[in-house]
Amino acid sequence: MVQLPDVAIIDRCRAGDESAFAVLVDRYAKRAFALAYRMTGSVEDAEDLSQEAFVVVFRKLGTFREESRFSTWLYRIVLNLCRRHYRRQRLRAALSFSSSGEKEIQVEPRTDETPESRLVAAETGRAALEAVRKLPAKQREVFVLKHLEGLKIREIARVLSCAEGTVKAHLFRAVRAVEKNMEER
Amino acid sequence: MKCSKRQDLVLYYYGELEEPEEKRLASHLETCGKCSAAWQRLKETLEGLHCEPPEMPESYWRDYQRGVRNKIGKRSPRRFFFPARPLLQGAITAMLLAAVATAGFHYYRGKQDRIMILQNYELLSELDLLEDFDLLRSLEEVENL
Ligand SMILES: [Zn+2]
Protein backbone atom coordinates (compact mmCIF):
# COMPACT_ATOMS: atom_id res chain seq x y z
CA MET A 1 0.00 0.00 0.00
CA VAL A 2 2.97 2.24 0.69
CA GLN A 3 3.51 2.71 -3.07
CA LEU A 4 -0.09 3.64 -3.87
CA PRO A 5 -0.80 7.23 -4.95
CA ASP A 6 -2.60 9.56 -2.52
CA VAL A 7 -5.91 9.27 -4.35
CA ALA A 8 -5.99 5.49 -3.91
CA ILE A 9 -5.00 5.76 -0.24
CA ILE A 10 -7.71 8.36 0.37
CA ASP A 11 -10.30 6.11 -1.30
CA ARG A 12 -9.35 3.31 1.05
CA CYS A 13 -9.58 5.65 4.05
CA ARG A 14 -13.07 6.61 2.98
CA ALA A 15 -13.97 2.95 2.79
CA GLY A 16 -12.99 2.72 6.45
CA ASP A 17 -9.55 1.15 6.01
CA GLU A 18 -7.64 2.16 9.14
CA SER A 19 -4.28 0.96 7.88
CA ALA A 20 -4.70 3.28 4.86
CA PHE A 21 -5.11 6.22 7.21
CA ALA A 22 -1.93 5.17 9.00
CA VAL A 23 -0.11 5.22 5.64
CA LEU A 24 -1.45 8.70 4.95
CA VAL A 25 -0.23 9.97 8.33
CA ASP A 26 3.11 8.29 7.79
CA ARG A 27 3.50 9.87 4.37
CA TYR A 28 2.73 13.42 5.47
CA ALA A 29 3.64 13.57 9.17
CA LYS A 30 7.09 15.08 8.62
CA ARG A 31 5.80 17.76 6.27
CA ALA A 32 2.92 18.74 8.54
CA PHE A 33 5.28 18.77 11.52
CA ALA A 34 7.87 20.89 9.68
CA LEU A 35 5.30 23.48 8.65
CA ALA A 36 3.89 23.75 12.17
CA TYR A 37 7.42 23.98 13.59
CA ARG A 38 8.33 26.80 11.23
CA MET A 39 5.11 28.61 12.10
CA THR A 40 5.47 28.25 15.88
CA GLY A 41 9.17 27.62 16.59
CA SER A 42 8.29 24.96 19.13
CA VAL A 43 8.63 21.18 18.82
CA GLU A 44 5.88 20.69 21.37
CA ASP A 45 3.42 22.91 19.51
CA ALA A 46 4.47 21.46 16.16
CA GLU A 47 3.69 17.97 17.40
CA ASP A 48 0.36 18.95 18.87
CA LEU A 49 -0.82 21.10 15.95
CA SER A 50 0.27 18.70 13.22
CA GLN A 51 -1.39 15.80 15.02
CA GLU A 52 -4.53 17.89 15.37
CA ALA A 53 -4.35 18.48 11.61
CA PHE A 54 -4.57 14.73 11.02
CA VAL A 55 -7.57 14.55 13.34
CA VAL A 56 -9.24 17.15 11.11
CA VAL A 57 -8.18 15.16 8.03
CA PHE A 58 -9.75 12.06 9.55
CA ARG A 59 -12.98 13.84 10.31
CA LYS A 60 -13.24 15.79 7.07
CA LEU A 61 -11.85 13.38 4.51
CA GLY A 62 -15.36 12.77 3.21
CA THR A 63 -15.55 16.35 2.01
CA PHE A 64 -12.10 16.49 0.45
CA ARG A 65 -12.35 17.11 -3.28
CA GLU A 66 -9.83 15.31 -5.33
CA GLU A 67 -9.30 18.12 -7.81
CA SER A 68 -7.04 19.75 -5.23
CA ARG A 69 -3.90 18.02 -4.07
CA PHE A 70 -3.95 16.41 -0.66
CA SER A 71 -0.83 18.32 0.40
CA THR A 72 -2.52 21.64 -0.44
CA TRP A 73 -5.47 20.70 1.72
CA LEU A 74 -3.25 19.51 4.57
CA TYR A 75 -1.16 22.71 4.47
CA ARG A 76 -4.35 24.68 4.68
CA ILE A 77 -5.50 22.72 7.73
CA VAL A 78 -2.15 23.10 9.50
CA LEU A 79 -2.14 26.85 8.87
CA ASN A 80 -5.68 27.18 10.15
CA LEU A 81 -4.71 25.40 13.34
CA CYS A 82 -1.61 27.59 13.70
CA ARG A 83 -3.78 30.67 13.31
CA ARG A 84 -6.06 29.41 16.04
CA HIS A 85 -3.04 28.62 18.17
CA TYR A 86 -1.72 32.18 17.80
CA ARG A 87 -5.15 33.61 18.60
CA ARG A 88 -5.40 31.49 21.72
CA GLN A 89 -1.96 32.57 22.86
CA ARG A 90 -2.93 36.19 22.43
CA LEU A 91 -6.22 35.61 24.21
CA ARG A 92 -4.52 33.87 27.11
CA ALA A 93 -2.03 36.70 27.37
CA ALA A 94 -4.85 39.26 27.26
CA LEU A 95 -6.84 37.45 29.92
CA SER A 96 -3.60 36.85 31.82
CA PHE A 97 -4.06 33.13 32.00
CA SER A 98 -0.34 32.98 31.61
CA SER A 99 1.87 35.62 33.12
CA SER A 100 4.49 35.29 30.40
CA GLY A 101 2.11 35.76 27.48
CA GLU A 102 3.28 34.23 24.22
CA LYS A 103 5.85 31.57 24.65
CA GLU A 104 9.37 32.47 23.73
CA ILE A 105 10.61 30.65 20.71
CA GLN A 106 12.77 27.78 21.81
CA VAL A 107 15.06 26.38 19.22
CA GLU A 108 15.68 22.82 20.17
CA PRO A 109 19.00 21.53 18.87
CA ARG A 110 19.40 18.40 16.84
CA THR A 111 20.82 15.60 18.91
CA ASP A 112 23.25 14.25 16.32
CA GLU A 113 25.43 17.35 16.05
CA THR A 114 28.52 18.61 17.78
CA PRO A 115 28.04 21.46 20.25
CA GLU A 116 29.71 23.89 17.82
CA SER A 117 27.63 23.05 14.77
CA ARG A 118 24.58 22.88 16.98
CA LEU A 119 25.21 26.42 18.13
CA VAL A 120 25.54 27.67 14.56
CA ALA A 121 22.41 25.78 13.49
CA ALA A 122 20.47 27.04 16.47
CA GLU A 123 21.61 30.59 15.81
CA THR A 124 20.60 30.61 12.14
CA GLY A 125 17.42 28.71 12.92
CA ARG A 126 16.65 31.17 15.65
CA ALA A 127 17.21 34.13 13.33
CA ALA A 128 14.74 32.69 10.83
CA LEU A 129 12.15 31.85 13.48
CA GLU A 130 12.43 35.24 15.11
CA ALA A 131 12.11 37.01 11.79
CA VAL A 132 9.04 34.91 11.03
CA ARG A 133 7.48 35.56 14.40
CA LYS A 134 7.68 39.32 14.02
CA LEU A 135 5.67 39.32 10.82
CA PRO A 136 1.92 39.96 10.72
CA ALA A 137 -0.17 36.81 10.21
CA LYS A 138 -0.62 36.82 6.42
CA GLN A 139 2.96 37.83 5.70
CA ARG A 140 4.17 35.17 8.10
CA GLU A 141 2.19 32.46 6.33
CA VAL A 142 3.33 33.53 2.88
CA PHE A 143 6.96 33.90 3.95
CA VAL A 144 7.05 30.49 5.65
CA LEU A 145 5.41 28.79 2.66
CA LYS A 146 7.67 30.54 0.15
CA HIS A 147 10.99 30.94 1.89
CA LEU A 148 11.10 28.02 4.31
CA GLU A 149 8.81 25.50 2.60
CA GLY A 150 9.80 26.41 -0.95
CA LEU A 151 6.29 26.37 -2.43
CA LYS A 152 5.62 28.08 -5.73
CA ILE A 153 3.58 31.29 -5.60
CA ARG A 154 0.87 29.48 -7.56
CA GLU A 155 0.69 26.74 -4.90
CA ILE A 156 0.62 29.27 -2.05
CA ALA A 157 -2.33 31.02 -3.69
CA ARG A 158 -4.14 27.67 -3.70
CA VAL A 159 -3.30 26.92 -0.05
CA LEU A 160 -4.46 30.35 1.09
CA SER A 161 -7.27 30.52 -1.51
CA CYS A 162 -6.32 33.96 -2.71
CA ALA A 163 -4.97 35.54 -5.91
CA GLU A 164 -1.32 35.15 -6.88
CA GLY A 165 -1.02 38.93 -6.83
CA THR A 166 -2.07 38.93 -3.18
CA VAL A 167 0.58 36.32 -2.37
CA LYS A 168 3.21 38.45 -4.11
CA ALA A 169 2.14 41.58 -2.24
CA HIS A 170 2.44 39.78 1.11
CA LEU A 171 5.76 38.29 0.07
CA PHE A 172 7.25 41.67 -0.89
CA ARG A 173 6.14 43.20 2.39
CA ALA A 174 7.47 40.23 4.34
CA VAL A 175 10.89 40.36 2.66
CA ARG A 176 11.05 44.10 3.24
CA ALA A 177 10.22 43.62 6.93
CA VAL A 178 12.71 40.79 7.31
CA GLU A 179 15.48 42.92 5.75
CA LYS A 180 14.67 45.81 8.05
CA ASN A 181 14.64 43.50 11.02
CA MET A 182 18.06 42.09 10.06
CA GLU A 183 19.54 45.57 9.63
CA GLU A 184 18.46 46.47 13.14
CA ARG A 185 20.12 43.45 14.71
CA MET B 1 18.12 49.34 -20.03
CA LYS B 2 16.25 50.62 -17.01
CA CYS B 3 17.01 49.38 -13.51
CA SER B 4 15.17 46.46 -12.00
CA LYS B 5 12.46 46.95 -9.44
CA ARG B 6 13.11 45.59 -5.97
CA GLN B 7 10.12 43.32 -6.33
CA ASP B 8 11.62 41.74 -9.42
CA LEU B 9 14.76 40.98 -7.43
CA VAL B 10 12.64 39.13 -4.88
CA LEU B 11 10.87 37.14 -7.60
CA TYR B 12 14.24 36.49 -9.25
CA TYR B 13 15.63 35.14 -5.98
CA TYR B 14 12.76 32.67 -5.70
CA GLY B 15 12.93 31.71 -9.38
CA GLU B 16 9.48 33.11 -10.00
CA LEU B 17 10.22 35.39 -12.96
CA GLU B 18 9.14 34.39 -16.45
CA GLU B 19 12.04 33.38 -18.64
CA PRO B 20 12.49 36.53 -20.80
CA GLU B 21 12.39 38.78 -17.72
CA GLU B 22 14.71 36.48 -15.84
CA LYS B 23 17.29 36.62 -18.63
CA ARG B 24 16.95 40.37 -18.95
CA LEU B 25 17.45 40.85 -15.22
CA ALA B 26 20.43 38.50 -15.09
CA SER B 27 22.24 40.39 -17.81
CA HIS B 28 21.33 43.74 -16.26
CA LEU B 29 22.86 42.64 -12.95
CA GLU B 30 26.15 42.00 -14.75
CA THR B 31 26.39 45.58 -15.96
CA CYS B 32 24.66 47.71 -13.27
CA GLY B 33 26.59 48.26 -10.03
CA LYS B 34 23.62 49.68 -8.16
CA CYS B 35 21.28 46.81 -8.90
CA SER B 36 23.95 44.20 -8.35
CA ALA B 37 24.73 45.67 -4.92
CA ALA B 38 21.04 45.59 -4.00
CA TRP B 39 20.87 42.03 -5.28
CA GLN B 40 23.85 40.94 -3.19
CA ARG B 41 22.31 42.42 -0.03
CA LEU B 42 18.98 40.75 -0.65
CA LYS B 43 20.61 37.43 -1.44
CA GLU B 44 22.75 37.48 1.70
CA THR B 45 19.81 38.31 3.93
CA LEU B 46 17.55 35.63 2.52
CA GLU B 47 20.21 32.95 2.29
CA GLY B 48 21.03 33.53 5.95
CA LEU B 49 17.51 32.64 6.97
CA HIS B 50 16.80 28.95 7.00
CA CYS B 51 15.19 26.71 9.52
CA GLU B 52 15.15 22.95 9.49
CA PRO B 53 13.00 21.30 12.12
CA PRO B 54 14.96 19.09 14.52
CA GLU B 55 15.47 15.58 13.21
CA MET B 56 13.42 13.09 15.19
CA PRO B 57 14.29 9.40 15.63
CA GLU B 58 12.09 6.70 14.07
CA SER B 59 10.63 5.88 17.48
CA TYR B 60 9.32 9.44 17.67
CA TRP B 61 7.22 8.93 14.52
CA ARG B 62 5.80 5.67 15.83
CA ASP B 63 4.66 7.47 18.99
CA TYR B 64 3.42 10.31 16.82
CA GLN B 65 1.19 7.93 14.88
CA ARG B 66 -0.16 6.60 18.19
CA GLY B 67 -0.74 10.17 19.36
CA VAL B 68 -2.91 10.88 16.32
CA ARG B 69 -4.93 7.73 17.06
CA ASN B 70 -5.42 8.77 20.68
CA LYS B 71 -6.58 12.23 19.68
CA ILE B 72 -9.07 10.80 17.23
CA GLY B 73 -10.35 8.42 19.89
CA LYS B 74 -10.63 11.11 22.51
CA ARG B 75 -12.66 13.38 20.25
CA SER B 76 -15.27 10.60 19.66
CA PRO B 77 -16.36 12.25 16.44
CA ARG B 78 -19.94 11.78 15.39
CA ARG B 79 -19.12 11.20 11.77
CA PHE B 80 -16.21 9.66 9.96
CA PHE B 81 -15.59 10.38 6.31
CA PHE B 82 -19.09 11.72 5.68
CA PRO B 83 -19.82 15.17 4.34
CA ALA B 84 -21.55 17.69 6.57
CA ARG B 85 -25.31 17.57 6.54
CA PRO B 86 -27.62 20.60 6.71
CA LEU B 87 -29.13 19.39 9.98
CA LEU B 88 -25.71 19.26 11.62
CA GLN B 89 -24.87 22.70 10.31
CA GLY B 90 -28.12 23.99 11.80
CA ALA B 91 -27.20 22.47 15.14
CA ILE B 92 -23.75 24.05 15.00
CA THR B 93 -25.27 27.42 14.20
CA ALA B 94 -27.70 27.12 17.13
CA MET B 95 -24.84 26.20 19.47
CA LEU B 96 -22.85 29.06 18.08
CA LEU B 97 -25.61 31.56 18.77
CA ALA B 98 -25.99 30.21 22.29
CA ALA B 99 -22.25 30.46 22.76
CA VAL B 100 -22.16 34.05 21.55
CA ALA B 101 -24.98 34.97 23.92
CA THR B 102 -23.32 33.24 26.87
CA ALA B 103 -19.93 34.65 26.02
CA GLY B 104 -21.43 38.14 25.87
CA PHE B 105 -23.09 37.62 29.21
CA HIS B 106 -19.90 36.38 30.80
CA TYR B 107 -17.99 39.23 29.25
CA TYR B 108 -20.37 41.66 30.87
CA ARG B 109 -20.22 39.88 34.19
CA GLY B 110 -16.51 39.50 33.74
CA LYS B 111 -16.12 43.20 34.17
CA GLN B 112 -17.47 42.76 37.65
CA ASP B 113 -15.84 39.53 38.53
CA ARG B 114 -13.07 38.67 36.16
CA ILE B 115 -11.30 36.21 38.40
CA MET B 116 -14.32 33.95 38.68
CA ILE B 117 -14.56 33.58 34.93
CA LEU B 118 -10.87 32.90 34.66
CA GLN B 119 -11.33 30.07 37.11
CA ASN B 120 -14.30 28.69 35.24
CA TYR B 121 -12.54 28.63 31.88
CA GLU B 122 -15.99 28.92 30.34
CA LEU B 123 -15.24 31.88 28.19
CA LEU B 124 -12.22 30.20 26.72
CA SER B 125 -14.03 26.96 25.94
CA GLU B 126 -16.82 28.90 24.27
CA LEU B 127 -14.28 30.76 22.21
CA ASP B 128 -12.85 27.38 21.27
CA LEU B 129 -16.23 26.48 19.90
CA LEU B 130 -16.31 29.67 17.87
CA GLU B 131 -12.86 28.95 16.56
CA ASP B 132 -13.73 25.36 15.68
CA PHE B 133 -16.63 26.67 13.71
CA ASP B 134 -14.35 29.18 12.03
CA LEU B 135 -11.93 26.39 11.16
CA LEU B 136 -14.64 24.22 9.64
CA ARG B 137 -15.94 27.13 7.62
CA SER B 138 -12.58 28.00 6.18
CA LEU B 139 -11.97 24.36 5.33
CA GLU B 140 -15.21 24.31 3.39
CA GLU B 141 -13.89 27.24 1.40
CA VAL B 142 -10.79 25.34 0.36
CA GLU B 143 -12.83 22.26 -0.46
CA ASN B 144 -14.99 24.31 -2.77
CA LEU B 145 -11.98 25.33 -4.84
ZN1 LIG C 1 20.29 48.79 -12.42
Coordinates of C-alpha atoms in Angstrom, one line a residue, chain B residues 4-127:
Chain B
S4 CA 15.2 46.5 -12.0
K5 CA 12.5 46.9 -9.4
R6 CA 13.1 45.6 -6.0
Q7 CA 10.1 43.3 -6.3
D8 CA 11.6 41.7 -9.4
L9 CA 14.8 41.0 -7.4
V10 CA 12.6 39.1 -4.9
L11 CA 10.9 37.1 -7.6
Y12 CA 14.2 36.5 -9.3
Y13 CA 15.6 35.1 -6.0
Y14 CA 12.8 32.7 -5.7
G15 CA 12.9 31.7 -9.4
E16 CA 9.5 33.1 -10.0
L17 CA 10.2 35.4 -13.0
E18 CA 9.1 34.4 -16.5
E19 CA 12.0 33.4 -18.6
P20 CA 12.5 36.5 -20.8
E21 CA 12.4 38.8 -17.7
E22 CA 14.7 36.5 -15.8
K23 CA 17.3 36.6 -18.6
R24 CA 17.0 40.4 -18.9
L25 CA 17.4 40.9 -15.2
A26 CA 20.4 38.5 -15.1
S27 CA 22.2 40.4 -17.8
H28 CA 21.3 43.7 -16.3
L29 CA 22.9 42.6 -12.9
E30 CA 26.2 42.0 -14.8
T31 CA 26.4 45.6 -16.0
C32 CA 24.7 47.7 -13.3
G33 CA 26.6 48.3 -10.0
K34 CA 23.6 49.7 -8.2
C35 CA 21.3 46.8 -8.9
S36 CA 23.9 44.2 -8.4
A37 CA 24.7 45.7 -4.9
A38 CA 21.0 45.6 -4.0
W39 CA 20.9 42.0 -5.3
Q40 CA 23.9 40.9 -3.2
R41 CA 22.3 42.4 0.0
L42 CA 19.0 40.8 -0.6
K43 CA 20.6 37.4 -1.4
E44 CA 22.8 37.5 1.7
T45 CA 19.8 38.3 3.9
L46 CA 17.5 35.6 2.5
E47 CA 20.2 32.9 2.3
G48 CA 21.0 33.5 5.9
L49 CA 17.5 32.6 7.0
H50 CA 16.8 28.9 7.0
C51 CA 15.2 26.7 9.5
E52 CA 15.1 23.0 9.5
P53 CA 13.0 21.3 12.1
P54 CA 15.0 19.1 14.5
E55 CA 15.5 15.6 13.2
M56 CA 13.4 13.1 15.2
P57 CA 14.3 9.4 15.6
E58 CA 12.1 6.7 14.1
S59 CA 10.6 5.9 17.5
Y60 CA 9.3 9.4 17.7
W61 CA 7.2 8.9 14.5
R62 CA 5.8 5.7 15.8
D63 CA 4.7 7.5 19.0
Y64 CA 3.4 10.3 16.8
Q65 CA 1.2 7.9 14.9
R66 CA -0.2 6.6 18.2
G67 CA -0.7 10.2 19.4
V68 CA -2.9 10.9 16.3
R69 CA -4.9 7.7 17.1
N70 CA -5.4 8.8 20.7
K71 CA -6.6 12.2 19.7
I72 CA -9.1 10.8 17.2
G73 CA -10.4 8.4 19.9
K74 CA -10.6 11.1 22.5
R75 CA -12.7 13.4 20.3
S76 CA -15.3 10.6 19.7
P77 CA -16.4 12.3 16.4
R78 CA -19.9 11.8 15.4
R79 CA -19.1 11.2 11.8
F80 CA -16.2 9.7 10.0
F81 CA -15.6 10.4 6.3
F82 CA -19.1 11.7 5.7
P83 CA -19.8 15.2 4.3
A84 CA -21.6 17.7 6.6
R85 CA -25.3 17.6 6.5
P86 CA -27.6 20.6 6.7
L87 CA -29.1 19.4 10.0
L88 CA -25.7 19.3 11.6
Q89 CA -24.9 22.7 10.3
G90 CA -28.1 24.0 11.8
A91 CA -27.2 22.5 15.1
I92 CA -23.7 24.0 15.0
T93 CA -25.3 27.4 14.2
A94 CA -27.7 27.1 17.1
M95 CA -24.8 26.2 19.5
L96 CA -22.8 29.1 18.1
L97 CA -25.6 31.6 18.8
A98 CA -26.0 30.2 22.3
A99 CA -22.3 30.5 22.8
V100 CA -22.2 34.0 21.6
A101 CA -25.0 35.0 23.9
T102 CA -23.3 33.2 26.9
A103 CA -19.9 34.7 26.0
G104 CA -21.4 38.1 25.9
F105 CA -23.1 37.6 29.2
H106 CA -19.9 36.4 30.8
Y107 CA -18.0 39.2 29.3
Y108 CA -20.4 41.7 30.9
R109 CA -20.2 39.9 34.2
G110 CA -16.5 39.5 33.7
K111 CA -16.1 43.2 34.2
Q112 CA -17.5 42.8 37.7
D113 CA -15.8 39.5 38.5
R114 CA -13.1 38.7 36.2
I115 CA -11.3 36.2 38.4
M116 CA -14.3 34.0 38.7
I117 CA -14.6 33.6 34.9
L118 CA -10.9 32.9 34.7
Q119 CA -11.3 30.1 37.1
N120 CA -14.3 28.7 35.2
Y121 CA -12.5 28.6 31.9
E122 CA -16.0 28.9 30.3
L123 CA -15.2 31.9 28.2
L124 CA -12.2 30.2 26.7
S125 CA -14.0 27.0 25.9
E126 CA -16.8 28.9 24.3
L127 CA -14.3 30.8 22.2

